[in-house]
Short mmCIF file of C-alpha atoms in Angstrom, two decimals:
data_model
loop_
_atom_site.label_atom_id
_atom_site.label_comp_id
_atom_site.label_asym_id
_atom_site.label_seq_id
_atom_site.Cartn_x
_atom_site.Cartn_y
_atom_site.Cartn_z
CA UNK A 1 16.58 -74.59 -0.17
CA UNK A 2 18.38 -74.91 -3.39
CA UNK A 3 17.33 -70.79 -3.83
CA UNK A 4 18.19 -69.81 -0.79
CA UNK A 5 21.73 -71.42 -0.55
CA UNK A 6 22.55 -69.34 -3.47
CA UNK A 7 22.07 -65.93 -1.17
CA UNK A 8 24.20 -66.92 1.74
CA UNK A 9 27.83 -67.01 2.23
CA UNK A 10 29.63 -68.35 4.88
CA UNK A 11 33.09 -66.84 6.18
CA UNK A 12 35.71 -68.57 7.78
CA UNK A 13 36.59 -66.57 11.15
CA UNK A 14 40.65 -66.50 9.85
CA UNK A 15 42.84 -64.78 7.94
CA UNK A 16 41.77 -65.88 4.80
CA UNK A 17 38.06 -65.94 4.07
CA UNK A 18 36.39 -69.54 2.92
CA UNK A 19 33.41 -69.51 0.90
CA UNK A 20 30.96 -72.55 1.70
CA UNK A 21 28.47 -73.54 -0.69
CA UNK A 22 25.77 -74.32 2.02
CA UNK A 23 25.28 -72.33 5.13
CA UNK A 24 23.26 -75.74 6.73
CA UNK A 25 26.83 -77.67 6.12
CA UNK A 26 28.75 -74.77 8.51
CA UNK A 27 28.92 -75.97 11.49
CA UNK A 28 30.59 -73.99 15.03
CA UNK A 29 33.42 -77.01 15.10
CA UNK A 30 34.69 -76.47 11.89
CA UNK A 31 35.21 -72.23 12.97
CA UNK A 32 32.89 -71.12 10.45
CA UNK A 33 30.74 -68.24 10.78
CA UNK A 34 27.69 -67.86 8.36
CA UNK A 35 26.40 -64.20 7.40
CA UNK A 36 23.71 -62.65 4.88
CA UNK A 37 26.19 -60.84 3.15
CA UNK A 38 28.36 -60.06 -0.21
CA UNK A 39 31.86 -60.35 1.02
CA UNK A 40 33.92 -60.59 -1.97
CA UNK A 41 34.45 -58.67 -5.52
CA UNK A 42 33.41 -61.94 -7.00
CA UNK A 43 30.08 -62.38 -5.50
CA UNK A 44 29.78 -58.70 -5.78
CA UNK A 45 30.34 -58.65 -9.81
CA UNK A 46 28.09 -61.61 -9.75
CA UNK A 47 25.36 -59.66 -8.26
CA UNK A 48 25.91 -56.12 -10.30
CA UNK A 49 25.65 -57.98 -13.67
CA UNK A 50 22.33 -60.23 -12.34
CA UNK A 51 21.23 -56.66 -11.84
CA UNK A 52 18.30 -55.05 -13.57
CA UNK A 53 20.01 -51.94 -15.69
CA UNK A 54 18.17 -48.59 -15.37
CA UNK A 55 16.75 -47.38 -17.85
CA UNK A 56 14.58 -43.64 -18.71
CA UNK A 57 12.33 -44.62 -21.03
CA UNK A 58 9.72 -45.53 -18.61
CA UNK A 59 5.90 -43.65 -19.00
CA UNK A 60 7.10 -40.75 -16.31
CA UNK A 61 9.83 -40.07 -17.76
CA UNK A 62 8.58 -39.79 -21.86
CA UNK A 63 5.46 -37.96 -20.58
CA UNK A 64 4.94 -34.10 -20.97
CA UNK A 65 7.24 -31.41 -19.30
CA UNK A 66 6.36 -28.84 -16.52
CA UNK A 67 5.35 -26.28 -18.74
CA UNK A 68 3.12 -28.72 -20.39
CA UNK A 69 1.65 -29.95 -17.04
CA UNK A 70 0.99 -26.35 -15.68
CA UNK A 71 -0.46 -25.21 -19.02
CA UNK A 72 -2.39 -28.18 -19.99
CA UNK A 73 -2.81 -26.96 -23.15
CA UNK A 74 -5.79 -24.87 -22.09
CA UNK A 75 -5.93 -21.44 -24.66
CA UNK A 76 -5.21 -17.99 -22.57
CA UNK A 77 -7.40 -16.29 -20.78
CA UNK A 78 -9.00 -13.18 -22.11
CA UNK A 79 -8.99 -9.86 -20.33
CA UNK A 80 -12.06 -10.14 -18.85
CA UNK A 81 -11.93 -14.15 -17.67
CA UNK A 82 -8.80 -12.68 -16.11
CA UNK A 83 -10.41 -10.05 -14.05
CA UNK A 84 -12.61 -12.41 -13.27
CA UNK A 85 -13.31 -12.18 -9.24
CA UNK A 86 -12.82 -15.64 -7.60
CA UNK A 87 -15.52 -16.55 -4.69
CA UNK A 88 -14.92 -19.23 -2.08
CA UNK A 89 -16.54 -20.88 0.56
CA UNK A 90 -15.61 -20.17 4.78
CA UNK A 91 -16.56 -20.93 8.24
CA UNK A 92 -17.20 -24.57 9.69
CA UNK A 93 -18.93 -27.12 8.69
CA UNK A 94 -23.37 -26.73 8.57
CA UNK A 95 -22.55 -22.53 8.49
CA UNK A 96 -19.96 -22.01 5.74
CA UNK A 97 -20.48 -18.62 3.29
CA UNK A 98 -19.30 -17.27 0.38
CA UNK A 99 -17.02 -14.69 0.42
CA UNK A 100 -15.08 -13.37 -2.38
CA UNK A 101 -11.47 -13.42 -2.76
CA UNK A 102 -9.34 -10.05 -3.02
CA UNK A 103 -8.74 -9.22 -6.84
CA UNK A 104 -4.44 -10.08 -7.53
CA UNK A 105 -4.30 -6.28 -8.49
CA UNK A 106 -5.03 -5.71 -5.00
CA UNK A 107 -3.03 -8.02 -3.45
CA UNK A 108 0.75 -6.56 -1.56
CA UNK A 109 3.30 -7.51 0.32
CA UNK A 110 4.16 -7.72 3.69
CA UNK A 111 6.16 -4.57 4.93
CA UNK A 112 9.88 -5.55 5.70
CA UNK A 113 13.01 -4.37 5.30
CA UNK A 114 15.72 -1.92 7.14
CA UNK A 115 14.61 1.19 6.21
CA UNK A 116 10.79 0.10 7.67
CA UNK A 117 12.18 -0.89 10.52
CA UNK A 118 13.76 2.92 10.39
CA UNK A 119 11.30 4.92 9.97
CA UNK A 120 9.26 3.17 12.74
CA UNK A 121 11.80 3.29 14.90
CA UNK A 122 12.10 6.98 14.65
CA UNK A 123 8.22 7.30 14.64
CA UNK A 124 7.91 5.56 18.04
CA UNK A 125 11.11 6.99 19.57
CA UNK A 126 9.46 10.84 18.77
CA UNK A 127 5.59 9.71 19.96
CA UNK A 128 4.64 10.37 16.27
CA UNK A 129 1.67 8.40 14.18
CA UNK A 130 1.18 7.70 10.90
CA UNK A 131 -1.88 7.84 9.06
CA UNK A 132 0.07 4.78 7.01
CA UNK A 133 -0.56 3.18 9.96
CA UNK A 134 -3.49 4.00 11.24
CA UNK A 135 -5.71 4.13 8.09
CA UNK A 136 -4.09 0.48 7.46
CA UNK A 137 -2.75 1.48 4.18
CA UNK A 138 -1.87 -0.84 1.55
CA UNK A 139 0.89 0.71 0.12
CA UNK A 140 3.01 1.32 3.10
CA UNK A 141 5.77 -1.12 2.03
CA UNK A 142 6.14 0.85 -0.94
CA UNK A 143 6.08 4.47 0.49
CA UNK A 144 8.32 3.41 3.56
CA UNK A 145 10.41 0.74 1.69
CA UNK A 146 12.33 2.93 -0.23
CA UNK A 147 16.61 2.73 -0.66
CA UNK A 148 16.70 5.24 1.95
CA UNK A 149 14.76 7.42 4.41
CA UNK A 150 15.32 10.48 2.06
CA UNK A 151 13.85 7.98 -0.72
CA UNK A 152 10.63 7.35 1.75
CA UNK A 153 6.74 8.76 2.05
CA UNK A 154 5.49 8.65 5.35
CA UNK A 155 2.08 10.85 6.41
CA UNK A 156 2.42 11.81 10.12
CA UNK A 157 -0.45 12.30 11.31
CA UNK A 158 -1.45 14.96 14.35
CA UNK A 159 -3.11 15.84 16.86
CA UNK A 160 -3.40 11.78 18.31
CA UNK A 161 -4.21 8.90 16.55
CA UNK A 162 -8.04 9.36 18.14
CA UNK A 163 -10.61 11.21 15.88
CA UNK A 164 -14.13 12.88 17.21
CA UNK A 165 -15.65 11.24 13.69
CA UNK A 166 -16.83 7.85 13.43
CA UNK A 167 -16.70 7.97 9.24
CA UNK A 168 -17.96 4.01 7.74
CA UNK A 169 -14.77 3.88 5.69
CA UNK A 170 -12.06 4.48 8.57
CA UNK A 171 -10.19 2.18 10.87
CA UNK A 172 -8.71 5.09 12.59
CA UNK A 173 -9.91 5.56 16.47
CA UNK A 174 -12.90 7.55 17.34
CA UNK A 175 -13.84 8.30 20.74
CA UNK A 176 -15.80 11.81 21.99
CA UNK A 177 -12.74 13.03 24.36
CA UNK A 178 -9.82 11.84 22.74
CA UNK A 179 -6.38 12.55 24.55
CA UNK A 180 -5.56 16.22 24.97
CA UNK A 181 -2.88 17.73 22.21
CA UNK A 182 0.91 17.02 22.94
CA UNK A 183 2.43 20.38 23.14
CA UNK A 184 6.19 19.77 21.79
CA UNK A 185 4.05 17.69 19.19
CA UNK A 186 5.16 20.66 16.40
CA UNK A 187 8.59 20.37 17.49
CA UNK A 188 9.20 16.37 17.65
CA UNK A 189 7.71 16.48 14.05
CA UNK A 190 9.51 19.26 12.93
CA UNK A 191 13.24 17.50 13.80
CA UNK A 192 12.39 14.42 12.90
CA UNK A 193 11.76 15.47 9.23
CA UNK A 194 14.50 17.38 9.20
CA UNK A 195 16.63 14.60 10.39
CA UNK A 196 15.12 12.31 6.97
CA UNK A 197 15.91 14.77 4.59
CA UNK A 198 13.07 14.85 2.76
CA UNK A 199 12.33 16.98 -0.51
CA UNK A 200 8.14 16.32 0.44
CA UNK A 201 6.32 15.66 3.12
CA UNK A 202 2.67 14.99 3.93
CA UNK A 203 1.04 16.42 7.27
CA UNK A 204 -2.66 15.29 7.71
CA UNK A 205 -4.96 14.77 11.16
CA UNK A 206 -7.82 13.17 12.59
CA UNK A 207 -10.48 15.53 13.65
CA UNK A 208 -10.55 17.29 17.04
CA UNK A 209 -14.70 18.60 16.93
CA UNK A 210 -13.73 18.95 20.53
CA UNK A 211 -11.17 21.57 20.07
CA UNK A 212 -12.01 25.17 19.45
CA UNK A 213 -10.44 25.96 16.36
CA UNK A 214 -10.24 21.91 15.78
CA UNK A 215 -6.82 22.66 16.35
CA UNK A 216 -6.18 24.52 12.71
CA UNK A 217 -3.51 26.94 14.87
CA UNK A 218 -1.60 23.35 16.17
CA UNK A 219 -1.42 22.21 12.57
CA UNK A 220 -0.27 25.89 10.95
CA UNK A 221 2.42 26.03 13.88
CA UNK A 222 3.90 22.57 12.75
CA UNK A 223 3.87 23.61 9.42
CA UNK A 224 5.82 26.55 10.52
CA UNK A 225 8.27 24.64 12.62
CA UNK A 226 9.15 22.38 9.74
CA UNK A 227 9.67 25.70 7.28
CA UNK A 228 12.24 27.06 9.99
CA UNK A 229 14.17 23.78 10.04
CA UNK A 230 14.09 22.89 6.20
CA UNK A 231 13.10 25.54 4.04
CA UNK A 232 13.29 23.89 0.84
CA UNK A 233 11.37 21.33 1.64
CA UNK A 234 7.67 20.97 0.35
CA UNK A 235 5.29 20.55 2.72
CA UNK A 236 1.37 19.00 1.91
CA UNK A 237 -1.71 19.47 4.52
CA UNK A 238 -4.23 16.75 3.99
CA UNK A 239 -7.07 18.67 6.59
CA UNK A 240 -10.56 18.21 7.93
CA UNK A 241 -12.82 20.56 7.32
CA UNK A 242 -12.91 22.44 10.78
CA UNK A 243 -16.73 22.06 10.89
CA UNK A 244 -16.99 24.30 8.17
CA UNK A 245 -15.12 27.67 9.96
CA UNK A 246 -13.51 29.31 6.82
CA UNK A 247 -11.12 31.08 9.26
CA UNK A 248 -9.24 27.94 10.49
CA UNK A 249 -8.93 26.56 6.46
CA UNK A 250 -7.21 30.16 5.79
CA UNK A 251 -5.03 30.15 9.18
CA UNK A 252 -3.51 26.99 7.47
CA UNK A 253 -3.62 27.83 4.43
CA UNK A 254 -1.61 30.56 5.06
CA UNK A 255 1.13 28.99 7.32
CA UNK A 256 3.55 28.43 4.96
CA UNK A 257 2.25 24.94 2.92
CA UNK A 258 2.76 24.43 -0.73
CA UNK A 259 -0.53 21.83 -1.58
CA UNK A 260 -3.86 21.99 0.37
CA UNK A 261 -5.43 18.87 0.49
CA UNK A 262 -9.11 17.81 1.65
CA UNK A 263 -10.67 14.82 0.33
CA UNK A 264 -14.63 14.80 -1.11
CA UNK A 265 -14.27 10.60 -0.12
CA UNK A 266 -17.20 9.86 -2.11
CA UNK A 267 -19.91 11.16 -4.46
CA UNK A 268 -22.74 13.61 -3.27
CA UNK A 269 -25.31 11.52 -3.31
CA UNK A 270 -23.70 8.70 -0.69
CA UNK A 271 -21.66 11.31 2.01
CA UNK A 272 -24.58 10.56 4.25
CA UNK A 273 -24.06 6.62 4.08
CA UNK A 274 -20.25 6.60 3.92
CA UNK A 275 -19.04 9.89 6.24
CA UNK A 276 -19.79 11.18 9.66
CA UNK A 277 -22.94 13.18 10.08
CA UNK A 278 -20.71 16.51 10.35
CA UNK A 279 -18.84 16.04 7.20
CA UNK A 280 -21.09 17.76 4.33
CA UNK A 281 -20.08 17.47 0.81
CA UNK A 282 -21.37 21.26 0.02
CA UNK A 283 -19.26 22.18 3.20
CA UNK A 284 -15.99 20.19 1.94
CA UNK A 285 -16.29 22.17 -1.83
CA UNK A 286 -16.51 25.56 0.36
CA UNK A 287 -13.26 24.59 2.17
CA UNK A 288 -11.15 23.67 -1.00
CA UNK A 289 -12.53 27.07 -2.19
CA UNK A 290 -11.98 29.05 0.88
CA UNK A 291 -8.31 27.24 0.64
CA UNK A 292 -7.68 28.62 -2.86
CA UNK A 293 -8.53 31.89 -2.53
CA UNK A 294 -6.27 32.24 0.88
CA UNK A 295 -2.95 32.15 -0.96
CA UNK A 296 -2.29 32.96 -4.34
CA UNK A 297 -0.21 29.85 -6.72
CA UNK A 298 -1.44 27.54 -3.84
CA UNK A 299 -2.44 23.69 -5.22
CA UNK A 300 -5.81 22.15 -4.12
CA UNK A 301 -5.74 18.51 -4.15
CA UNK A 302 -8.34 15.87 -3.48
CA UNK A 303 -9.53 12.24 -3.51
CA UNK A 304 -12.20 10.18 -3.95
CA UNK A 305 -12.96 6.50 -3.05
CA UNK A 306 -14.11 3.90 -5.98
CA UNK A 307 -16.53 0.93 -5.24
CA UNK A 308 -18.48 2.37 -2.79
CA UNK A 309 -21.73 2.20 -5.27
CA UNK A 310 -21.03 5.36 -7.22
CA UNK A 311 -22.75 5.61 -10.64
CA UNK A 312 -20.45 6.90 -13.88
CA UNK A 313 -22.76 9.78 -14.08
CA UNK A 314 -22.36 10.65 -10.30
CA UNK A 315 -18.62 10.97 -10.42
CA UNK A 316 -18.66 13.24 -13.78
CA UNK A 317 -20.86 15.55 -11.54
CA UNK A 318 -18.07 15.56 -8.91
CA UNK A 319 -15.61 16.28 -10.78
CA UNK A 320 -17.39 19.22 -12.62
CA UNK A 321 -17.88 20.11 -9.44
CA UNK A 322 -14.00 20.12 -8.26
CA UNK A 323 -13.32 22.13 -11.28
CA UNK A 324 -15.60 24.87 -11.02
CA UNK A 325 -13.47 25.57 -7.67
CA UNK A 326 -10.29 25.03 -9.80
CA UNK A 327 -9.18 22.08 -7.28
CA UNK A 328 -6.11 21.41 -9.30
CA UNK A 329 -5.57 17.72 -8.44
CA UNK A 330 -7.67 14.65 -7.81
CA UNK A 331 -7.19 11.04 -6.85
CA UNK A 332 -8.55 7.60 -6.96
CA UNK A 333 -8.54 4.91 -5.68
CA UNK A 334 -9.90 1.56 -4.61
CA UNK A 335 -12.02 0.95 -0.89
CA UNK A 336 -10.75 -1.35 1.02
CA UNK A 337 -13.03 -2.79 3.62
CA UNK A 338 -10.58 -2.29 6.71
CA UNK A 339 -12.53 -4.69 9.27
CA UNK A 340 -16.30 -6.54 9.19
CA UNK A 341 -17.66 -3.46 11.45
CA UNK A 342 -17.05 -1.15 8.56
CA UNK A 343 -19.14 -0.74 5.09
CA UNK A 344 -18.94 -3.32 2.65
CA UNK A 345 -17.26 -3.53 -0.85
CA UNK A 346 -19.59 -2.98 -3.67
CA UNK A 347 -17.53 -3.61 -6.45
CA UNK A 348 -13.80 -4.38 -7.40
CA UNK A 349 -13.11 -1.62 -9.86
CA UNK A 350 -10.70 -3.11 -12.57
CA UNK A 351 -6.82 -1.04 -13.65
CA UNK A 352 -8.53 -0.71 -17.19
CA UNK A 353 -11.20 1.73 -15.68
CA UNK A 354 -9.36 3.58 -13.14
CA UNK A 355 -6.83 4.21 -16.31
CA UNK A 356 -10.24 5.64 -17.85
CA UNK A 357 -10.93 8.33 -15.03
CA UNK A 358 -7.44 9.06 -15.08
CA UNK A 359 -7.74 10.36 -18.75
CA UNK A 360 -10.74 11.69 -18.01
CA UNK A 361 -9.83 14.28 -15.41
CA UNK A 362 -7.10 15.31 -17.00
CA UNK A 363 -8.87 16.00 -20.19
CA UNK A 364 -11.59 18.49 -18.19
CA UNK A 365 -8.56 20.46 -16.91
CA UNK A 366 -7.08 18.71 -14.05
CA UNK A 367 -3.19 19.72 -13.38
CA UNK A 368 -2.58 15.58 -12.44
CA UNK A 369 -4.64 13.25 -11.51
CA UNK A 370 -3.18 9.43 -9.98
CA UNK A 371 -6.40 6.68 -10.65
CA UNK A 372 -5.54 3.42 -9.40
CA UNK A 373 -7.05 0.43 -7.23
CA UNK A 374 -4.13 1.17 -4.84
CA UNK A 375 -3.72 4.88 -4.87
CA UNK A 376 -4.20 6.92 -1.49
CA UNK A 377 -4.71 10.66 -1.42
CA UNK A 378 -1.20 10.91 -0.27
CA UNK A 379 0.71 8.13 -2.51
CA UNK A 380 4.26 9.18 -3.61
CA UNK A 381 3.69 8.68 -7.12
CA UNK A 382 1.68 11.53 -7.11
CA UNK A 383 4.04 13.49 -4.70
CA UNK A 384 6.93 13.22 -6.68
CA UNK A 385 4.53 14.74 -10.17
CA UNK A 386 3.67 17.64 -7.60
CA UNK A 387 7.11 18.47 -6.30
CA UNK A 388 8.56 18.73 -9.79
CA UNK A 389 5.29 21.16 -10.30
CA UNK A 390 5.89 23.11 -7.31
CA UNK A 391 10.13 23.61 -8.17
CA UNK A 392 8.99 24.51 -12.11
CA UNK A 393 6.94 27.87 -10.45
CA UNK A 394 9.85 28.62 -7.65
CA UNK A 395 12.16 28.36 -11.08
CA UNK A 396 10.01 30.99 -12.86
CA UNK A 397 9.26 32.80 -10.48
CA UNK A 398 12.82 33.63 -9.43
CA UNK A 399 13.28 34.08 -13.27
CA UNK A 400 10.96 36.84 -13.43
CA UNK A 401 12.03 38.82 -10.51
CA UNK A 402 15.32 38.36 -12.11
CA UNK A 403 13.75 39.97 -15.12
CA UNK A 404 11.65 42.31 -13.03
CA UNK A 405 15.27 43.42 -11.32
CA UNK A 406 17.50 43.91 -14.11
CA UNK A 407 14.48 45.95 -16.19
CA UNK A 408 14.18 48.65 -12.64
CA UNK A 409 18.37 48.65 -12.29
CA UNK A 410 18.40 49.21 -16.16
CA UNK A 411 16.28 52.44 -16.11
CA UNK A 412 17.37 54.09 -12.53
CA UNK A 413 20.85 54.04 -14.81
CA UNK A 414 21.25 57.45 -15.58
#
């Protein structure tokens, strides 16, 4: 009772408080009110210096730092522990799997921003697709993400956003009668370049086996639109390989386009498992050939996939191939598996040997060649290394008909 008694104070309901030693001796006659309370600076003090000071030299507080903690002293990991791919395990409980986790090198961020929202905008507004979009491509944050829409990549893609071709690889929609083509397609794709401002632009197109010419005279006429609204800009055709008709590859060719593009994919000896039945890899060297010889200064530029299964010695045979054509720039990059329906991942290729093709196709001849896990055939990196190619000819070759001028005006001179 004794410890207790020292807790309570009891406070006289007046002007002037009364402090009562006992809370049992307060009784309602005498007007006193008893509550479990500090009510005066005394008892206050009295309590604050009874109290238990703080002090930080407790274990938490003398025990290691952050940094310590999320190092735990462990040494750092060497090149290869850190390319090490991670596995985990999925699915409920009695029918889990291993999967394994995507590499950090392929791992990137969500798409946002204004000028995404933009370009999309304008996309939609003109019934225009992307093969960014379609295809699922990794990098679209980056290519559409730039400062501003001049700043920007985007590959519009014609013809639909259906393709005749069911290729392993592709996300893209296949069907055998796609939609028919959109006549003012040419025009709507034309403008809305125009309106971007772009120095470079990349055209490319599902296949149309259903389509005559596989609608080579559709793509040449956009290409031919665009030139009549912006003139300096550079235009790229990334094109199927019109069943192998040499005709439609020079009708585009020759429709104004600075870079002819057609992509091998893959290696010789896995086309069958990896493309549609139609493509051929013989038939895609002839059209990169047939391409070259059209027009005369014109770039040939392909791409091939990594992780598919390839051998080393497979892809040196490719690219010996490529050059005997004089294709004068290739790509490479990583596959992506783009849903469970479509082929499997063989192997995460690491940066170190992508850097290693890289130097290798440039060292057999190659003009430029972009070799990483995230490049794409049509990746501005490698757009912006082309365009700078493409204005270094236009500069000497208006220097030499300057030459070529002032030599004929020299000698009619009498």
């Amino acid at each position: 009772m004794a410890a207790s008694a020292s807790r309570y104070r009891c406070l006289q309901v007046s002007s002037s408080f009364q402090i009562c030693a006992a809370p049992s001796r307060c009784s309602p006659s005498t007007g006193f009110r008893a509550f479990a309370t500090a009510t005066t600076e005394s008892s206050a003090t009295d309590s604050t210096s009874r109290r238990r000071p703080t002090r930080f030299n407790d274990r938490l507080n003398v025990g290691p730092s952050f940094n310590e903690f999320v190092g735990g002293g462990e040494p750092a990991l060497t090149p290869e522990d850190a390319l090490e791919l991670k596995t985990a395990m999925v699915g409920p409980k009695g029918n889990k799997k291993e999967i394994t986790r995507l590499p950090e090198w392929l791992k990137t961020p969500v798409p946002v921003g204004d000028n995404y929202k933009k370009i999309k905008n304008d996309l939609r507004g003109l019934n225009l697709h992307t093969v960014c979009e379609e295809a699922r491509c990794p990098n679209i944050s980056d290519c559409w993400g730039g400062s501003s829409k001049s700043a920007a990549t985007a590959t519009i893609m014609l013809m639909g956003d259906t393709c005749t071709r069911g290729c392993r690889f592709c996300s893209v929609k296949t069907s055998k009668a796609p939609p028919p083509l959109d006549p003012h397609e040419p025009e709507h794709t034309a403008e809305a370049l125009s309106r971007w401002g772009l120095g470079y632009v990349v055209l490319t197109s599902v296949d149309r086996d259903d389509l005559v010419d596989g609608g080579a005279h559709h793509f040449a006429e956009t290409i031919m639109k665009i030139k009549q609204k912006a003139p300096t800009m550079l235009v790229e055709a990334l094109t199927g390989d019109y069943a192998g008709d040499l005709e439609m590859v020079k009708t585009v060719a020759q429709s104004g386009l600075d870079v002819y593009a057609h992509n091998m994919e893959t290696v010789e000896e896995l086309t069958p498992q990896v493309r549609d039945r139609r493509a051929k890899f013989r038939q895609s060297l002839r059209v990169l050939d047939a391409a070259k010889r059209a027009k005369k200064g014109l770039i040939t530029k392909t791409s091939i996939m990594l992780g598919l299964g390839e051998t080393e010695e497979q892809l040196w045979d490719t690219l010996r191939e490529l050059r005997k054509i004089d294709v004068d720039v290739v790509t490479f990059g990583q596959y992506m598996r783009p849903t469970k329906r479509h082929m499997k991942v063989e192997e995460y290729v690491t940066p170190a040997v992508f850097e290693m093709w890289r130097q290798r196709a440039l060292d057999m001849g190659f003009l430029y060649c972009a070799s990483g896990p995230l490049v794409r055939s049509s990746y501005k990196a490698g757009e912006s290394f082309i365009e700078n190619v493409l204005k270094k000819r236009a500069s000497k070759s208006h220097t030499a008909m300057a030459d070529t001028a002032g030599e004929i005006s020299e000698k009619t001179v009498p």
